[in-house]
Short mmCIF file of C-alpha atoms in Angstrom, two decimals:
data_model
loop_
_atom_site.label_atom_id
_atom_site.label_comp_id
_atom_site.label_asym_id
_atom_site.label_seq_id
_atom_site.Cartn_x
_atom_site.Cartn_y
_atom_site.Cartn_z
CA UNK J 155 -0.38 34.38 34.66
CA UNK J 156 1.93 36.59 32.54
CA UNK J 157 4.83 36.79 35.00
CA UNK J 158 7.48 35.26 32.72
CA UNK J 159 6.59 37.57 29.81
CA UNK J 160 7.53 40.57 31.99
CA UNK J 161 11.14 39.42 31.69
CA UNK J 162 12.60 41.32 28.72
CA UNK J 163 14.98 38.58 27.57
CA UNK J 164 12.33 35.90 27.84
CA UNK J 165 9.88 38.09 25.89
CA UNK J 166 12.43 38.35 23.07
CA UNK J 167 13.12 34.61 23.18
CA UNK J 168 9.36 33.96 23.17
CA UNK J 169 8.85 36.30 20.20
CA UNK J 170 11.52 34.49 18.21
CA UNK J 171 9.96 31.17 19.15
CA UNK J 172 6.60 32.43 17.91
CA UNK J 173 8.12 33.47 14.57
CA UNK J 174 9.72 30.10 13.94
CA UNK J 175 6.55 28.35 15.16
CA UNK J 176 4.48 30.28 12.63
CA UNK J 177 6.90 29.22 9.92
CA UNK J 178 6.81 25.55 10.88
CA UNK J 179 3.00 25.39 11.15
CA UNK J 180 2.46 27.16 7.84
CA UNK J 181 4.95 24.75 6.32
CA UNK J 182 2.92 21.77 7.58
CA UNK J 183 -0.12 22.94 5.62
CA UNK J 184 1.81 24.00 2.52
CA UNK J 185 3.95 20.89 2.17
CA UNK J 186 1.13 18.55 3.21
CA UNK J 187 -1.23 20.02 0.65
CA UNK J 188 1.23 20.01 -2.26
CA UNK J 189 2.77 16.61 -1.48
CA UNK J 190 -0.64 14.94 -1.29
CA UNK J 191 -1.87 16.65 -4.46
CA UNK J 192 1.35 15.64 -6.27
CA UNK J 193 1.47 12.02 -5.11
CA UNK J 194 -1.97 11.12 -3.57
CA UNK J 195 -0.11 8.97 -1.04
CA UNK J 196 -0.35 8.88 2.76
CA UNK J 197 2.97 7.03 2.80
CA UNK J 198 4.62 10.01 1.14
CA UNK J 199 3.16 12.27 3.84
CA UNK J 200 4.71 9.91 6.39
CA UNK J 201 8.07 9.98 4.55
CA UNK J 202 8.14 13.78 4.60
CA UNK J 203 7.49 13.64 8.34
CA UNK J 204 10.27 11.07 8.68
CA UNK J 205 12.72 13.34 6.83
CA UNK J 206 12.00 16.09 9.37
CA UNK J 207 12.09 13.92 12.50
CA UNK J 208 14.92 11.50 11.68
CA UNK J 209 17.68 14.11 12.36
CA UNK J 210 16.37 14.37 15.91
CA UNK J 211 17.52 10.79 16.48
CA UNK J 212 21.00 11.34 15.05
CA UNK J 213 21.82 14.96 15.95
CA UNK J 214 19.83 15.86 19.07
CA UNK J 215 22.53 14.51 21.40
CA UNK J 216 25.08 16.70 19.63
CA UNK J 217 22.70 19.61 20.16
CA UNK J 218 22.60 18.79 23.86
CA UNK J 219 26.40 18.86 24.11
CA UNK J 220 26.43 22.21 22.26
CA UNK J 221 23.82 23.59 24.67
CA UNK J 222 26.04 22.74 27.65
CA UNK J 223 29.38 23.71 26.04
CA UNK J 224 28.82 26.85 23.93
CA UNK J 225 26.97 30.15 24.30
CA UNK J 226 23.31 29.67 23.44
CA UNK J 227 22.63 33.09 21.92
CA UNK J 228 24.78 32.75 18.75
CA UNK J 229 23.71 29.14 18.32
CA UNK J 230 20.04 30.18 18.17
CA UNK J 231 20.78 33.16 15.93
CA UNK J 232 22.60 31.24 13.20
CA UNK J 233 20.29 28.22 13.26
CA UNK J 234 17.23 30.35 12.47
CA UNK J 235 19.15 32.24 9.77
CA UNK J 236 20.05 28.91 8.11
CA UNK J 237 16.40 27.81 8.15
CA UNK J 238 15.44 31.11 6.55
CA UNK J 239 17.94 30.63 3.74
CA UNK J 240 16.81 27.05 3.07
CA UNK J 241 13.12 27.92 2.87
CA UNK J 242 13.92 30.84 0.55
CA UNK J 243 15.62 28.42 -1.84
CA UNK J 244 12.61 26.11 -1.61
CA UNK J 245 10.27 29.02 -2.40
CA UNK J 246 12.17 29.76 -5.61
CA UNK J 247 12.10 26.08 -6.63
CA UNK J 248 8.33 25.86 -6.10
CA UNK J 249 7.44 29.16 -7.80
CA UNK J 250 9.53 28.32 -10.87
CA UNK J 251 7.66 25.02 -11.22
CA UNK J 252 10.69 22.79 -10.71
CA UNK J 253 9.65 21.24 -7.41
CA UNK J 254 9.81 17.47 -6.94
CA UNK J 255 8.90 15.19 -4.05
CA UNK J 256 12.61 14.89 -3.22
CA UNK J 257 12.79 18.66 -2.59
CA UNK J 258 10.41 18.27 0.34
CA UNK J 259 12.63 15.50 1.66
CA UNK J 260 15.89 17.47 1.62
CA UNK J 261 14.46 20.70 3.01
CA UNK J 262 12.65 18.73 5.71
CA UNK J 263 15.88 16.96 6.61
CA UNK J 264 17.75 20.27 6.80
CA UNK J 265 15.04 21.92 8.92
CA UNK J 266 15.01 18.89 11.22
CA UNK J 267 18.79 18.90 11.59
CA UNK J 268 18.89 22.59 12.48
CA UNK J 269 16.08 22.07 14.98
CA UNK J 270 17.88 19.11 16.57
CA UNK J 271 21.08 21.11 17.01
CA UNK J 272 19.41 24.25 18.39
CA UNK J 273 16.28 23.23 20.30
CA UNK J 274 18.08 21.79 23.36
CA UNK J 275 19.84 25.15 23.74
CA UNK J 276 16.58 27.08 23.37
CA UNK J 277 14.83 24.94 25.98
CA UNK J 278 17.76 24.97 28.42
CA UNK J 279 18.00 28.76 27.98
CA UNK J 280 14.57 29.31 29.56
CA UNK J 281 15.39 28.47 33.22
CA UNK J 282 18.61 30.51 32.95
CA UNK J 283 16.55 33.56 31.98
CA UNK J 284 13.46 33.25 34.20
CA UNK J 285 14.66 31.07 37.11
CA UNK J 286 13.17 27.81 38.34
CA UNK J 287 10.26 29.48 40.15
CA UNK J 288 8.70 30.55 36.85
CA UNK J 289 9.46 27.33 34.96
CA UNK J 290 5.87 26.08 34.62
CA UNK J 291 4.72 29.55 33.61
CA UNK J 292 7.50 30.07 31.07
CA UNK J 293 7.23 26.58 29.56
CA UNK J 294 3.48 27.02 29.27
CA UNK J 295 3.94 30.26 27.33
CA UNK J 296 6.65 28.63 25.26
CA UNK J 297 4.08 26.05 24.24
CA UNK J 298 1.45 28.79 23.84
CA UNK J 299 3.64 30.57 21.26
CA UNK J 300 3.67 27.38 19.25
CA UNK J 301 -0.09 27.01 19.59
CA UNK J 302 -0.90 30.62 18.68
CA UNK J 303 0.97 29.82 15.50
CA UNK J 304 -1.12 26.67 15.11
CA UNK J 305 -4.25 28.84 15.02
CA UNK J 306 -3.18 31.67 12.74
CA UNK J 307 -0.38 30.02 10.72
CA UNK J 308 -2.34 27.17 9.13
CA UNK J 309 -5.35 29.41 8.46
CA UNK J 310 -3.11 31.96 6.73
CA UNK J 311 -1.33 29.27 4.72
CA UNK J 312 -4.62 27.64 3.70
CA UNK J 313 -6.16 30.94 2.62
CA UNK J 314 -3.03 31.93 0.66
CA UNK J 315 -3.00 28.62 -1.20
CA UNK J 316 -6.74 28.73 -1.91
CA UNK J 317 -6.75 32.37 -3.09
CA UNK J 318 -3.63 32.33 -5.25
CA UNK J 319 -4.35 28.89 -6.72
CA UNK J 320 -7.70 30.20 -7.97
CA UNK J 321 -9.37 26.84 -7.40
CA UNK J 322 -6.69 24.94 -9.33
CA UNK J 323 -5.55 22.11 -7.07
CA UNK J 324 -2.48 21.46 -9.21
CA UNK J 325 -1.18 25.03 -8.84
CA UNK J 326 1.97 25.37 -6.75
CA UNK J 327 2.15 29.17 -6.88
CA UNK J 328 0.27 29.69 -3.62
CA UNK J 329 2.54 27.19 -1.87
CA UNK J 330 5.58 29.03 -3.20
CA UNK J 331 4.31 32.30 -1.73
CA UNK J 332 3.79 30.58 1.60
CA UNK J 333 7.44 29.49 1.55
CA UNK J 334 8.51 33.10 0.91
CA UNK J 335 6.66 34.08 4.08
CA UNK J 336 8.31 31.20 5.93
CA UNK J 337 11.78 32.42 5.03
CA UNK J 338 10.95 35.93 6.29
CA UNK J 339 9.61 34.55 9.58
CA UNK J 340 12.73 32.47 10.19
CA UNK J 341 14.92 35.52 9.57
CA UNK J 342 12.81 37.65 11.95
CA UNK J 343 13.22 34.92 14.57
CA UNK J 344 16.97 35.13 14.10
CA UNK J 345 17.04 38.93 14.46
CA UNK J 346 15.14 38.93 17.77
CA UNK J 347 17.91 36.84 19.35
CA UNK J 348 20.36 39.69 18.68
CA UNK J 349 18.61 41.87 21.30
CA UNK J 350 18.70 39.32 24.14
CA UNK J 351 21.12 40.50 26.85
CA UNK J 352 21.76 37.13 28.46
CA UNK J 353 24.48 35.30 26.46
CA UNK J 354 23.42 31.84 27.61
CA UNK J 355 26.71 30.91 29.23
CA UNK J 356 27.91 27.30 28.97
CA UNK J 357 27.04 25.42 32.16
CA UNK J 358 29.20 22.33 31.58
CA UNK J 359 32.91 22.22 32.27
CA UNK J 360 33.86 21.44 28.67
CA UNK J 361 36.87 19.46 29.92
CA UNK J 362 35.64 16.01 28.91
CA UNK J 363 35.39 14.89 25.29
CA UNK J 364 32.05 15.47 23.51
CA UNK J 365 31.45 11.72 23.38
CA UNK J 366 32.02 11.54 27.14
CA UNK J 367 29.50 14.33 27.59
CA UNK J 368 26.95 12.40 25.54
CA UNK J 369 27.58 9.25 27.58
CA UNK J 370 27.21 11.16 30.85
CA UNK J 371 23.86 12.52 29.73
CA UNK J 372 22.57 9.09 28.71
CA UNK J 373 23.80 7.55 31.98
CA UNK J 374 22.22 10.34 34.03
CA UNK J 375 18.81 9.83 32.41
CA UNK J 376 19.01 6.03 32.60
CA UNK J 377 19.90 6.03 36.31
CA UNK J 378 17.07 8.40 37.27
CA UNK J 379 13.72 6.58 37.55
CA UNK J 380 11.85 9.88 37.36
CA UNK J 381 13.76 11.61 34.54
CA UNK J 382 14.05 8.43 32.48
CA UNK J 383 10.42 7.61 33.16
CA UNK J 384 9.22 11.05 32.09
CA UNK J 385 11.13 10.75 28.83
CA UNK J 386 9.68 7.29 28.26
CA UNK J 387 6.16 8.56 28.95
CA UNK J 388 6.69 11.39 26.45
CA UNK J 389 7.74 8.95 23.72
CA UNK J 390 4.35 7.21 23.51
CA UNK J 391 2.39 10.25 22.28
CA UNK J 392 5.07 10.95 19.68
CA UNK J 393 4.76 7.37 18.44
CA UNK J 394 0.96 7.21 18.30
CA UNK J 395 -0.59 10.55 19.34
CA UNK J 396 0.78 12.61 16.44
CA UNK J 397 -1.02 10.64 13.72
CA UNK J 398 -3.71 13.35 13.58
CA UNK J 399 -1.08 16.02 12.82
CA UNK J 400 0.62 13.94 10.12
CA UNK J 401 -2.42 12.54 8.33
CA UNK J 402 -4.79 15.49 8.72
CA UNK J 403 -4.29 16.55 5.05
CA UNK J 404 -5.31 13.07 3.89
CA UNK J 405 -8.22 12.86 6.38
CA UNK J 406 -9.42 16.29 5.26
CA UNK J 407 -9.39 15.24 1.59
CA UNK J 408 -10.49 11.59 1.76
CA UNK J 409 -12.96 11.59 4.67
CA UNK J 410 -14.23 15.17 4.93
CA UNK J 411 -13.85 16.10 1.22
CA UNK J 412 -12.35 19.44 2.31
CA UNK J 413 -10.08 21.88 0.53
CA UNK J 414 -6.93 23.75 1.53
CA UNK J 415 -8.92 26.34 3.47
CA UNK J 416 -10.73 23.57 5.39
CA UNK J 417 -7.37 22.03 6.28
CA UNK J 418 -6.22 25.38 7.61
CA UNK J 419 -9.39 25.68 9.74
CA UNK J 420 -8.91 22.17 11.18
CA UNK J 421 -5.31 22.91 12.13
CA UNK J 422 -6.37 26.26 13.56
CA UNK J 423 -8.96 24.48 15.73
CA UNK J 424 -6.22 22.19 17.03
CA UNK J 425 -4.12 25.24 17.79
CA UNK J 426 -6.99 26.99 19.59
CA UNK J 427 -7.43 24.02 21.88
CA UNK J 428 -3.70 23.87 22.45
CA UNK J 429 -3.55 27.52 23.54
CA UNK J 430 -6.22 26.83 26.16
CA UNK J 431 -4.23 23.80 27.31
CA UNK J 432 -1.07 25.87 27.62
CA UNK J 433 -2.82 28.63 29.57
CA UNK J 434 -4.34 26.04 31.89
CA UNK J 435 -0.82 24.87 32.76
CA UNK J 436 0.44 28.45 33.23
CA UNK J 437 -1.54 28.62 36.49
CA UNK J 438 -0.54 25.15 37.72
CA UNK J 439 2.64 25.78 39.71
CA UNK J 440 0.89 24.83 42.94
CA UNK J 441 -1.20 22.05 41.42
CA UNK J 442 -0.75 18.68 43.13
CA UNK J 443 -0.51 15.07 41.90
CA UNK J 444 1.10 16.05 38.60
CA UNK J 445 2.26 12.46 37.98
CA UNK J 446 -1.32 11.19 37.99
CA UNK J 447 -2.36 14.08 35.75
CA UNK J 448 0.39 13.16 33.28
CA UNK J 449 -0.90 9.61 32.95
CA UNK J 450 -4.55 10.69 32.82
CA UNK J 451 -3.92 13.28 30.10
CA UNK J 452 -1.89 10.80 28.02
CA UNK J 453 -4.70 8.24 28.27
CA UNK J 454 -7.28 10.86 27.29
CA UNK J 455 -5.07 11.94 24.39
CA UNK J 456 -5.25 8.41 22.98
CA UNK J 457 -9.03 8.26 23.42
CA UNK J 458 -9.52 11.57 21.59
CA UNK J 459 -7.29 10.48 18.69
CA UNK J 460 -9.28 7.25 18.35
CA UNK J 461 -12.51 9.24 18.47
CA UNK J 462 -11.27 11.62 15.79
CA UNK J 463 -10.58 8.69 13.48
CA UNK J 464 -14.24 7.69 13.77
CA UNK J 465 -15.66 11.11 12.82
CA UNK J 466 -17.26 11.75 9.44
CA UNK J 467 -18.45 15.38 9.67
CA UNK J 468 -16.56 18.65 9.74
CA UNK J 469 -18.26 19.84 12.94
CA UNK J 470 -17.35 16.70 14.91
CA UNK J 471 -13.82 16.81 13.49
CA UNK J 472 -13.41 20.45 14.59
CA UNK J 473 -14.53 19.67 18.14
CA UNK J 474 -12.35 16.58 18.53
CA UNK J 475 -9.26 18.05 16.90
CA UNK J 476 -9.60 21.03 19.26
CA UNK J 477 -9.72 18.69 22.25
CA UNK J 478 -6.67 16.83 20.94
CA UNK J 479 -4.86 20.17 20.78
CA UNK J 480 -5.87 21.04 24.35
CA UNK J 481 -4.77 17.79 25.96
CA UNK J 482 -1.57 17.46 23.93
CA UNK J 483 -0.35 20.96 24.87
CA UNK J 484 -1.25 20.43 28.52
CA UNK J 485 0.52 17.07 28.61
CA UNK J 486 3.71 18.02 26.76
CA UNK J 487 4.21 21.31 28.61
CA UNK J 488 3.81 19.65 32.00
CA UNK J 489 6.15 16.79 31.14
CA UNK J 490 8.91 19.06 29.85
CA UNK J 491 8.60 21.44 32.80
CA UNK J 492 8.95 18.64 35.34
CA UNK J 493 11.97 17.22 33.47
CA UNK J 494 13.68 20.63 33.62
CA UNK J 495 13.07 20.86 37.37
CA UNK J 496 14.38 17.36 38.03
CA UNK J 497 17.81 17.70 36.38
CA UNK J 498 20.91 19.54 37.59
CA UNK J 499 21.79 22.79 35.80
CA UNK J 500 24.89 21.47 34.07
CA UNK J 501 22.95 18.51 32.62
CA UNK J 502 19.91 20.39 31.29
CA UNK J 503 21.05 20.69 27.70
CA UNK J 504 22.00 17.03 27.40
CA UNK J 505 18.86 15.73 29.10
CA UNK J 506 16.64 17.93 26.92
CA UNK J 507 18.51 16.60 23.88
CA UNK J 508 17.72 13.03 24.98
CA UNK J 509 14.09 14.05 25.35
CA UNK J 510 14.16 15.55 21.87
CA UNK J 511 15.97 12.53 20.41
CA UNK J 512 13.26 10.28 21.79
CA UNK J 513 10.67 12.37 19.97
CA UNK J 514 12.56 11.64 16.77
CA UNK J 515 11.37 8.07 17.16
CA UNK J 516 7.96 9.27 15.91
CA UNK J 517 8.42 7.59 12.49
CA UNK J 518 8.56 4.20 14.22
CA UNK J 519 4.88 4.75 14.93
CA UNK J 520 3.92 6.99 12.01
CA UNK J 521 5.31 4.82 9.19
CA UNK J 522 3.40 1.64 10.19
CA UNK J 523 0.27 3.71 10.77
CA UNK J 524 0.84 5.26 7.32
CA UNK J 525 0.96 1.75 5.84
CA UNK J 526 -2.32 0.88 7.57
CA UNK J 527 -3.87 4.12 6.30
CA UNK J 528 -2.65 3.38 2.77
CA UNK J 529 -4.30 -0.05 2.71
CA UNK J 530 -7.34 0.28 5.02
CA UNK J 531 -8.08 3.98 4.99
CA UNK J 532 -6.77 7.01 6.85
CA UNK J 533 -9.63 6.90 9.39
CA UNK J 534 -8.71 3.36 10.38
CA UNK J 535 -5.03 4.26 10.71
CA UNK J 536 -5.74 7.20 13.02
CA UNK J 537 -8.16 5.15 15.10
CA UNK J 538 -5.59 2.38 15.53
CA UNK J 539 -2.90 4.84 16.64
CA UNK J 540 -5.22 6.22 19.34
CA UNK J 541 -5.97 2.73 20.64
CA UNK J 542 -2.25 1.90 20.79
CA UNK J 543 -1.55 5.10 22.74
CA UNK J 544 -4.18 4.16 25.32
CA UNK J 545 -2.86 0.60 25.66
CA UNK J 546 0.76 1.77 26.04
CA UNK J 547 -0.18 4.34 28.69
CA UNK J 548 -2.03 1.76 30.77
CA UNK J 549 1.00 -0.55 30.59
CA UNK J 550 3.41 2.21 31.73
CA UNK J 551 1.15 3.08 34.69
CA UNK J 552 2.24 -0.14 36.36
CA UNK J 553 5.93 0.26 35.41
CA UNK J 554 6.75 3.93 36.09
CA UNK J 555 5.97 4.10 39.80
CA UNK J 556 8.31 7.06 40.37
CA UNK J 557 6.56 9.17 37.72
CA UNK J 558 3.15 8.19 39.09
CA UNK J 559 4.13 9.52 42.53
CA UNK J 560 5.27 12.98 41.35
CA UNK J 561 3.37 15.55 43.38
CA UNK J 562 4.30 19.21 42.81
CA UNK J 563 7.15 18.61 40.35
CA UNK J 564 9.62 20.47 42.57
CA UNK J 565 10.70 17.36 44.47
CA UNK J 566 14.51 16.97 44.76
CA UNK J 567 16.06 15.08 41.80
CA UNK J 568 16.45 11.33 42.26
#
């Protein structure tokens, strides 16, 4: 199960990923808590999410070209250092009491831009380090690093806010301290990259113009029924399956009457389930009928989201949010692993950037759901998003025949 972690370079890459994942998950709790207490608006929570995800639409393709054209190691190093500097500035703004809603917008946009430019390189770096035989294992642990952070990061952030606020919901001091920790974690993530031996050599020729590279990547994905279909199938959950993540602060306050520590526990439960989902995939290299499992897990994801929207007790919410975490990690890790195995080496960065860009479409689902939540309640908005995810998955079952027929995931690219 731990084969990929025995690779020194991958262990360092994984450690850096864990550091940045801790920072991002703590940031979700901190910004969600303070934004909702400042504005009491689910639409503003959706707008903060939009500020973070929108750059993925505009800059992810550029990140894919960079992943195929430049060395990946320095790209990852400087991107994490920039995130560390930005969150440090944000910490100072919050602690000094000068924070406004707009500050969460600009720092979210900057974090999202850096992620869009660097994540394709990080993802394409993995098969270069571990080889294709350990792809499912390595991608599962990549997702596990994120989900370990989803357990401990939110709980730590929630406790810090609750303790240092002293019961005062309007206090921003605890949030400011969380942002200080975020900046340190981003900088640690940057330092770990320094010790990776593999430079992440460019795999593309670099002879064509960047725009031509982008066009080649788009054409490659569009002409492959399997690769294009996998990307399309991954878009649906980002449109409608992530409503729990975005609106959990509002659901915690409005439906469950919970505090910051309760929000941290809920997000930790989601992370615990996600770790189990990642570990389940880590042993699935020889598992058959992966295409059917992809559809089944996406359908179940929608059902669990809808069920979560109907809960009214903390115990039921903890169980369902944990199951959402399990199935989402299982589904996303499997999808991304199969995509990596289906593309040629020189196209990996660009195809992963297209995959990431498609995930930036999340606001197209989140913003309307936010409007529904604003007018008819957050529980109704989450329930509707789960129902839409189920309906969309059933429709794609009849369209994406190539994805449905995927067996081991190691079939030759089409």
